[in-house]
Coordinates of C-alpha atoms and ligand atoms in Angstrom, one line a residue:
X1086 CA 174.4 112.8 183.8
X1087 CA 173.6 116.4 184.5
X1088 CA 169.6 116.2 184.9
X1089 CA 169.3 119.8 183.7
X1090 CA 170.3 118.4 180.2
X1091 CA 167.0 116.9 180.2
X1092 CA 165.2 120.4 179.5
X1093 CA 166.8 121.1 175.9
X1094 CA 166.0 117.8 174.9
X1095 CA 162.6 117.9 175.9
X1096 CA 162.3 121.0 173.6
X1097 CA 163.8 119.3 170.6
X1098 CA 161.3 116.5 171.0
X1099 CA 158.4 118.8 171.0
X1100 CA 159.9 120.6 167.9
X1101 CA 159.5 117.5 165.8
X1102 CA 155.6 117.0 166.3
X1103 CA 153.3 119.8 167.1
X1104 CA 151.6 118.9 170.3
X1105 CA 148.0 120.1 170.3
X1106 CA 146.8 117.5 173.1
X1107 CA 147.2 119.5 176.3
X1108 CA 143.9 118.2 177.8
X1109 CA 145.3 114.6 177.6
X1110 CA 148.7 115.7 179.5
X1111 CA 151.0 118.4 179.7
X1112 CA 154.9 118.4 179.7
X1113 CA 156.5 119.2 183.0
X1114 CA 157.2 122.9 183.0
X1115 CA 161.1 123.3 183.3
X1116 CA 160.6 125.5 186.7
X1117 CA 158.5 122.7 188.0
X1118 CA 161.3 120.0 187.0
X1119 CA 164.0 122.1 188.6
X1120 CA 161.9 122.5 192.0
X1121 CA 161.5 118.6 192.0
X1122 CA 165.0 117.3 191.4
X1123 CA 166.3 117.9 194.8
X1124 CA 163.6 115.8 196.4
X1125 CA 164.9 112.6 194.4
X1126 CA 168.4 113.1 195.5
X1127 CA 169.7 115.1 198.5
X1128 CA 166.2 115.7 200.0
X1129 CA 165.0 112.3 199.8
X1130 CA 163.6 112.1 203.3
X1131 CA 160.3 110.4 204.1
X1132 CA 157.8 113.0 205.3
X1133 CA 156.6 111.0 208.1
X1134 CA 160.0 110.6 209.6
X1135 CA 159.8 112.7 212.7
X1136 CA 163.0 111.9 214.3
X1137 CA 165.5 113.7 212.0
X1138 CA 166.1 116.4 209.5
X1139 CA 165.7 114.4 206.4
X1140 CA 162.1 113.7 207.4
X1141 CA 161.5 117.5 208.5
X1142 CA 162.9 118.7 205.3
X1143 CA 160.7 116.6 203.2
X1144 CA 157.6 117.5 205.6
X1145 CA 158.2 121.1 205.2
X1146 CA 158.2 120.7 201.5
X1147 CA 154.9 119.0 201.5
X1148 CA 153.6 121.5 203.9
X1149 CA 154.5 124.4 201.4
X1150 CA 153.1 122.4 198.4
X1151 CA 149.7 121.9 200.2
X1152 CA 149.7 125.7 200.6
X1153 CA 150.2 126.3 196.8
X1154 CA 147.5 123.6 196.0
X1155 CA 145.1 125.2 198.5
X1156 CA 145.6 128.6 197.1
X1157 CA 144.9 127.7 193.6
X1158 CA 141.4 126.6 194.5
X1159 CA 140.6 129.0 197.4
X1160 CA 140.9 126.3 200.1
X1161 CA 142.5 125.9 203.6
X1162 CA 145.7 123.7 203.6
X1163 CA 143.9 121.3 206.1
X1164 CA 141.4 120.6 203.2
X1165 CA 143.9 119.1 200.7
X1166 CA 144.5 115.4 200.7
X1167 CA 147.3 114.2 198.2
X1168 CA 146.5 111.3 196.0
X1169 CA 148.1 109.5 192.8
X1170 CA 146.0 111.7 190.4
X1171 CA 142.4 112.8 189.9
X1172 CA 141.2 109.3 189.3
X1173 CA 142.2 108.3 192.8
X1174 CA 140.7 111.5 194.2
X1175 CA 137.4 110.8 192.4
X1176 CA 137.3 107.1 193.7
X1177 CA 138.0 108.2 197.3
X1178 CA 135.4 111.0 197.2
X1179 CA 132.6 108.9 195.8
X1180 CA 133.2 105.7 197.5
X1181 CA 134.1 107.5 200.7
X1182 CA 131.1 109.4 200.8
X1183 CA 128.8 106.5 199.9
X1184 CA 130.2 104.6 202.7
X1185 CA 130.0 107.5 205.2
X1186 CA 126.5 108.5 204.2
X1187 CA 124.7 105.5 203.0
X1188 CA 122.6 105.5 206.4
X1189 CA 121.2 108.8 205.2
X1190 CA 120.4 107.9 201.4
X1191 CA 121.8 105.8 198.8
X1192 CA 121.1 108.2 195.8
X1193 CA 124.0 109.8 193.7
X1194 CA 123.4 112.2 190.8
X1195 CA 125.9 112.9 188.0
X1196 CA 125.9 113.9 184.4
X1197 CA 126.3 112.0 181.0
X1198 CA 129.4 113.8 179.9
X1199 CA 131.6 113.1 183.0
X1200 CA 135.0 111.5 182.6
X1201 CA 135.2 107.7 182.9
X1202 CA 136.8 108.1 186.4
X1203 CA 133.3 109.4 187.6
X1204 CA 131.0 107.2 185.4
X1205 CA 133.0 103.9 186.2
X1206 CA 133.0 104.7 190.0
X1207 CA 129.2 105.2 189.7
X1208 CA 128.7 101.9 188.0
X1209 CA 130.9 100.2 190.7
X1210 CA 128.8 102.0 193.5
X1211 CA 125.4 100.8 191.9
X1212 CA 126.6 97.1 192.3
X1213 CA 127.1 98.1 195.9
X1214 CA 123.7 99.2 196.2
X1215 CA 123.7 102.9 195.1
X1216 CA 121.2 104.4 193.0
X1217 CA 122.6 106.4 190.2
X1218 CA 120.9 109.2 188.2
X1219 CA 122.8 110.5 185.2
X1220 CA 121.5 113.8 184.0
X1221 CA 121.3 114.6 180.5
X1222 CA 123.1 117.5 178.7
X1223 CA 121.6 119.9 176.2
X1224 CA 123.1 119.8 172.5
X1225 CA 125.7 122.5 173.5
X1226 CA 126.8 120.2 176.4
X1227 CA 125.4 122.3 179.3
X1228 CA 123.1 120.8 182.0
X1229 CA 119.7 122.4 182.3
X1230 CA 119.6 123.1 186.0
X1231 CA 116.0 122.3 186.2
X1232 CA 116.9 118.6 185.4
X1233 CA 119.0 118.6 188.8
X1234 CA 115.9 120.2 190.5
X1235 CA 113.7 117.4 189.4
X1236 CA 116.2 114.7 190.1
X1237 CA 117.3 115.4 193.5
X1238 CA 115.5 114.1 196.5
X1239 CA 115.9 113.7 200.4
X1240 CA 117.8 110.5 199.7
X1241 CA 120.4 112.2 197.3
X1242 CA 123.7 112.1 199.3
X1243 CA 126.1 113.4 196.5
X1244 CA 125.8 115.5 193.3
X1245 CA 129.0 115.2 191.2
X1246 CA 129.1 117.4 188.1
X1247 CA 132.4 118.2 186.4
X1248 CA 133.6 121.8 186.2
X1249 CA 134.9 121.8 182.5
X1250 CA 134.7 119.0 180.0
X1251 CA 137.9 117.4 178.9
X1252 CA 136.8 116.8 175.3
X1253 CA 134.6 119.9 174.5
X1254 CA 135.9 122.5 177.2
X1255 CA 132.3 123.3 178.0
X1256 CA 132.1 124.9 181.6
X1257 CA 129.0 124.1 183.6
X1258 CA 127.1 126.5 185.7
X1259 CA 128.7 125.2 188.9
X1260 CA 127.3 127.9 191.2
X1261 CA 123.7 127.3 190.2
X1262 CA 124.1 123.5 190.4
X1263 CA 125.8 123.7 193.8
X1264 CA 123.1 125.9 195.1
X1265 CA 120.3 123.4 194.1
X1266 CA 122.3 120.6 195.7
X1267 CA 122.9 122.6 199.0
X1268 CA 119.2 123.5 199.2
X1269 CA 118.5 119.8 199.5
X1270 CA 121.3 119.3 202.2
X1271 CA 123.4 117.1 199.8
X1272 CA 127.1 117.1 199.2
X1273 CA 128.4 118.8 195.9
X1274 CA 131.4 117.3 194.3
X1275 CA 133.2 118.6 191.2
X1276 CA 135.9 116.8 189.1
X1277 CA 137.7 120.1 188.3
X1278 CA 140.7 118.5 186.7
X1279 CA 140.5 120.5 183.5
X1280 CA 139.1 123.8 184.9
X1281 CA 142.0 124.1 187.6
X1282 CA 144.9 126.2 186.4
X1283 CA 142.9 127.3 183.3
X1284 CA 139.9 129.3 184.7
X1285 CA 139.3 130.7 188.2
X1286 CA 138.1 128.1 190.5
X1287 CA 137.1 128.9 194.1
X1288 CA 135.6 126.3 196.3
X1289 CA 133.8 128.7 198.6
X1290 CA 132.4 130.9 195.8
X1291 CA 131.6 128.1 193.6
X1292 CA 130.0 126.1 196.6
X1293 CA 132.1 123.0 196.0
X1294 CA 132.5 120.5 199.0
X1295 CA 134.7 117.9 197.3
X1296 CA 137.0 118.7 194.5
X1297 CA 139.5 116.6 192.4
X1298 CA 142.5 117.9 190.5
X1299 CA 145.6 116.5 189.0
X1300 CA 149.2 117.6 188.4
X1301 CA 149.9 116.4 185.0
X1302 CA 147.1 118.6 183.3
X1303 CA 148.8 121.7 184.6
X1304 CA 152.5 121.2 183.9
X1305 CA 153.2 119.1 186.9
X1306 CA 154.3 115.4 187.0
X1307 CA 152.1 112.4 186.3
X1308 CA 150.9 110.3 189.2
X1309 CA 150.2 113.2 191.6
X1310 CA 146.8 114.9 192.4
X1311 CA 144.6 116.0 195.2
X1312 CA 141.2 115.9 196.8
X1313 CA 139.9 118.9 198.4
X1314 CA 137.6 117.9 201.3
X1315 CA 135.5 120.7 202.9
X1316 CA 136.0 121.0 206.6
X1317 CA 133.3 123.2 207.5
X1318 CA 129.8 124.4 206.4
X1319 CA 129.4 121.6 205.8
X1320 CA 132.1 119.2 207.1
X1321 CA 132.5 116.3 205.0
X1322 CA 132.9 113.0 206.2
X1323 CA 134.7 110.3 204.2
X1324 CA 135.7 106.7 204.7
X1325 CA 139.3 105.9 203.5
X1326 CA 139.7 103.6 200.7
X1327 CA 143.4 102.8 201.2
X1328 CA 144.4 101.8 204.8
X1329 CA 147.8 101.7 206.4
X1330 CA 150.0 104.2 208.1
X1331 CA 147.3 106.9 208.5
X1332 CA 148.9 109.3 206.3
X1333 CA 146.8 112.4 205.0
X1334 CA 144.5 112.4 208.3
X1335 CA 144.0 108.6 207.7
X1336 CA 142.3 109.5 204.4
X1337 CA 144.9 108.1 202.3
X1338 CA 147.7 106.0 203.8
X1339 CA 150.8 105.4 202.1
X1340 CA 154.3 107.2 201.8
X1341 CA 154.0 110.5 200.3
X1342 CA 155.2 111.0 197.0
X1343 CA 157.3 114.0 198.0
X1344 CA 159.0 114.9 194.6
X1345 CA 155.6 114.7 192.8
X1346 CA 153.7 116.8 195.5
X1347 CA 156.8 119.4 195.4
X1348 CA 156.2 119.6 191.6
X1349 CA 152.4 119.6 191.8
X1350 CA 152.7 122.5 194.3
X1351 CA 155.0 124.4 192.0
X1352 CA 152.9 123.7 189.0
X1353 CA 149.9 125.2 190.9
X1354 CA 151.8 128.4 192.0
X1355 CA 152.8 128.9 188.4
X1356 CA 149.2 128.2 187.0
X1357 CA 148.1 130.8 189.5
X1358 CA 150.7 133.5 188.7
X1359 CA 150.4 132.9 184.9
X1360 CA 146.7 132.1 184.4
X1361 CA 145.9 135.6 182.9
X1362 CA 148.9 135.8 180.8
X1363 CA 148.8 132.1 179.7
X1364 CA 145.1 132.6 178.6
X1365 CA 145.6 135.7 176.6
X1366 CA 148.2 133.8 174.6
X1367 CA 146.1 130.5 174.4
X1368 CA 142.8 132.0 173.5
X1369 CA 144.6 134.0 170.6
X1370 CA 145.9 130.9 169.2
X1371 CA 142.5 129.1 169.6
X1372 CA 140.8 131.7 167.8
X1373 CA 143.3 131.7 165.0
X1374 CA 143.0 127.9 164.8
X1375 CA 139.2 127.9 164.8
X1376 CA 138.8 130.8 162.3
X1377 CA 141.5 129.2 160.0
X1378 CA 140.0 125.8 159.8
X1379 CA 136.2 127.1 159.8
X1380 CA 137.4 129.1 156.8
X1381 CA 138.1 126.1 154.9
X1382 CA 134.5 125.0 155.0
X1383 CA 132.3 122.3 156.4
X1384 CA 133.9 122.5 159.7
X1385 CA 131.9 123.3 162.9
X1386 CA 132.5 123.7 166.7
X1387 CA 131.0 121.1 169.0
X1388 CA 129.7 122.5 172.2
X1389 CA 128.9 125.7 173.8
X1390 CA 131.2 128.6 172.6
X1391 CA 130.6 131.0 175.3
X1392 CA 131.0 128.8 178.4
X1393 CA 134.2 127.2 177.2
X1394 CA 137.8 126.7 178.5
X1395 CA 140.1 129.1 176.4
X1396 CA 142.3 126.2 175.2
X1397 CA 139.9 123.6 173.8
X1398 CA 138.5 123.3 170.4
X1399 CA 136.2 120.2 169.4
X1400 CA 135.6 120.4 165.7
X1401 CA 133.3 118.2 163.3
X1402 CA 134.8 117.7 159.9
X1403 CA 131.9 117.0 157.8
X1404 CA 132.6 114.1 155.5
X1405 CA 136.1 113.4 156.9
X1406 CA 136.7 110.5 159.5
X1407 CA 138.8 111.6 162.4
X1408 CA 140.9 108.5 162.0
X1409 CA 141.5 109.4 158.3
X1410 CA 142.5 112.9 159.2
X1411 CA 144.8 111.6 161.9
X1412 CA 146.5 109.2 159.8
X1413 CA 147.4 111.8 157.2
X1414 CA 148.5 114.3 159.9
X1415 CA 151.3 112.3 161.8
X1416 CA 153.3 115.3 162.9
X1417 CA 150.3 116.8 164.6
X1418 CA 149.4 115.3 167.9
X1419 CA 145.7 115.8 168.7
X1420 CA 142.9 113.7 169.9
X1421 CA 139.7 112.0 168.3
X1422 CA 136.8 111.4 170.7
X1423 CA 138.2 110.6 174.1
X1424 CA 142.0 109.9 174.7
X1425 CA 141.1 106.9 176.5
X1426 CA 139.2 105.1 173.7
X1427 CA 141.6 102.5 172.0
X1428 CA 141.9 101.1 168.6
X1429 CA 138.2 99.9 168.6
X1430 CA 137.2 103.5 168.8
X1431 CA 133.6 103.9 170.1
X1432 CA 132.1 107.4 169.3
X1433 CA 132.7 109.7 172.1
X1434 CA 130.2 109.2 175.1
X1435 CA 130.5 113.0 175.4
X1436 CA 129.5 113.9 172.0
X1437 CA 126.7 111.3 172.0
X1438 CA 125.2 112.7 175.0
X1439 CA 125.0 116.1 173.2
X1440 CA 122.8 114.3 170.7
X1441 CA 125.4 114.5 168.0
X1442 CA 125.2 111.7 165.5
X1443 CA 127.4 109.0 165.4
X1444 CA 128.6 110.0 161.9
X1445 CA 129.5 113.5 163.2
X1446 CA 131.0 112.1 166.4
X1447 CA 133.1 109.9 164.2
X1448 CA 134.2 113.0 162.2
X1449 CA 135.1 115.0 165.3
X1450 CA 138.5 115.8 166.6
X1451 CA 139.8 117.7 169.8
X1452 CA 142.6 120.3 169.7
X1453 CA 143.7 121.5 173.1
X1454 CA 146.4 124.1 173.2
X1455 CA 149.0 124.9 175.9
X1456 CA 151.4 127.3 177.4
X1457 CA 154.3 126.2 174.8
X1458 CA 152.5 126.5 171.7
X1459 CA 153.3 129.2 169.3
X1460 CA 151.5 131.0 166.5
X1461 CA 154.0 129.2 163.9
X1462 CA 152.8 125.9 165.1
X1463 CA 149.1 126.8 164.7
X1464 CA 149.7 128.2 161.1
X1465 CA 151.5 125.0 160.1
X1466 CA 148.6 123.1 161.7
X1467 CA 146.1 125.0 159.6
X1468 CA 148.2 124.7 156.5
X1469 CA 148.5 120.9 156.8
X1470 CA 144.8 120.4 157.2
X1471 CA 144.1 122.7 154.2
X1472 CA 146.5 120.7 152.1
X1473 CA 144.7 117.4 153.2
X1474 CA 141.3 118.7 152.6
X1475 CA 142.0 120.1 149.1
X1476 CA 143.6 116.8 148.2
X1477 CA 140.5 114.9 149.6
X1478 CA 137.9 116.9 147.6
Ligands
PLP2075 C1 142.6 113.6 183.1 C2 141.3 113.8 183.8 C3 140.9 112.9 184.8 C4 142.0 111.7 185.5 O1 143.0 112.4 186.1 P1 144.2 111.5 186.3 O2 145.2 112.2 187.4 O3 145.1 111.2 185.0 O4 144.0 110.3 187.1 C5 139.7 112.8 185.4 N1 138.9 113.8 185.1 C6 139.2 114.6 183.9 C7 138.0 115.6 183.6 C8 140.3 114.6 183.3 O5 140.6 115.5 182.3

């Protein structure tokens, strides 16, 4: 089958249901897919095969992709470690730092609204002897930097604060938090999975020493991500969590996912080139959506609306359960609470940390807009919700 045929069929699929869940995952951009395809077939070589051209071609492709990923976050190529995604990058960073620095101290600080990949890794490390402090957030989702100042000690080896929240889009004051961390000589890590590709992220300007990102949140393939590991001022040491052939400077063994890495690189390049253009389009759609819905009454925005990703809208529908809304809007794909919570839905830990009542949390939904959404789709979404609400009342 001609693989290019996959592209129109993907468009037909997305036309049936309106997809407003881009923070959960994104479709692979057609340009990204096209760049990846040869690396499944003719250019299938192992990037570690040094003895023939199949290996050299794959190795060159990985080198180019590493440069594209590094450029998106203002890093050096040599500071990028490819992983299977942000979850693995976070595990490598936190467990790797703990093992490398536990002689210096065993204290790790994070925040209450982090992704489960961070919170569950902290819970794991706590069983291995780490002392974990979870900073609270204010009702708007922002961390009060003075909370970090009071929590940090000489024993603190790592502070891990997400750049932007996946549920609310709230963007933390990363520069201030990293400065407080560095003043104590600790390492500053940021799960930047939602920020990368959506807003400007620069590891030097932002003072980030370890940064996790993922391809499938930025129109790249699933199963591919990276960890940025600062090499100077300070040089961060890590203990590998996957041992084997010594790939990725010994920090992540295993044959490289060359097609995935090539797609990830292309996705980073596109995100970098299109960020401004994408954001004009996306923020216009978001304000249309929010204004349209807020005009219906009894709907309010959760989280700080100034320090927020341009694509995310977390809304509380007073008096209507998110699950009810979802059941009546089967042709709109959006999220309630966290995408990870299953049938036995618990209220979102992010909204609860913002002191939002359980009731309001159960009535909250997340719309996250992407590159491929149109004004028509947003208007249809508003109209369908309007119809549903007018029947309810
Ligand atoms: C999606 C996401 C992750 C996990 O990324 P994977 O690549 O799917 O493992 C981690 N943190 C945040 C904020 C995310 O949005």
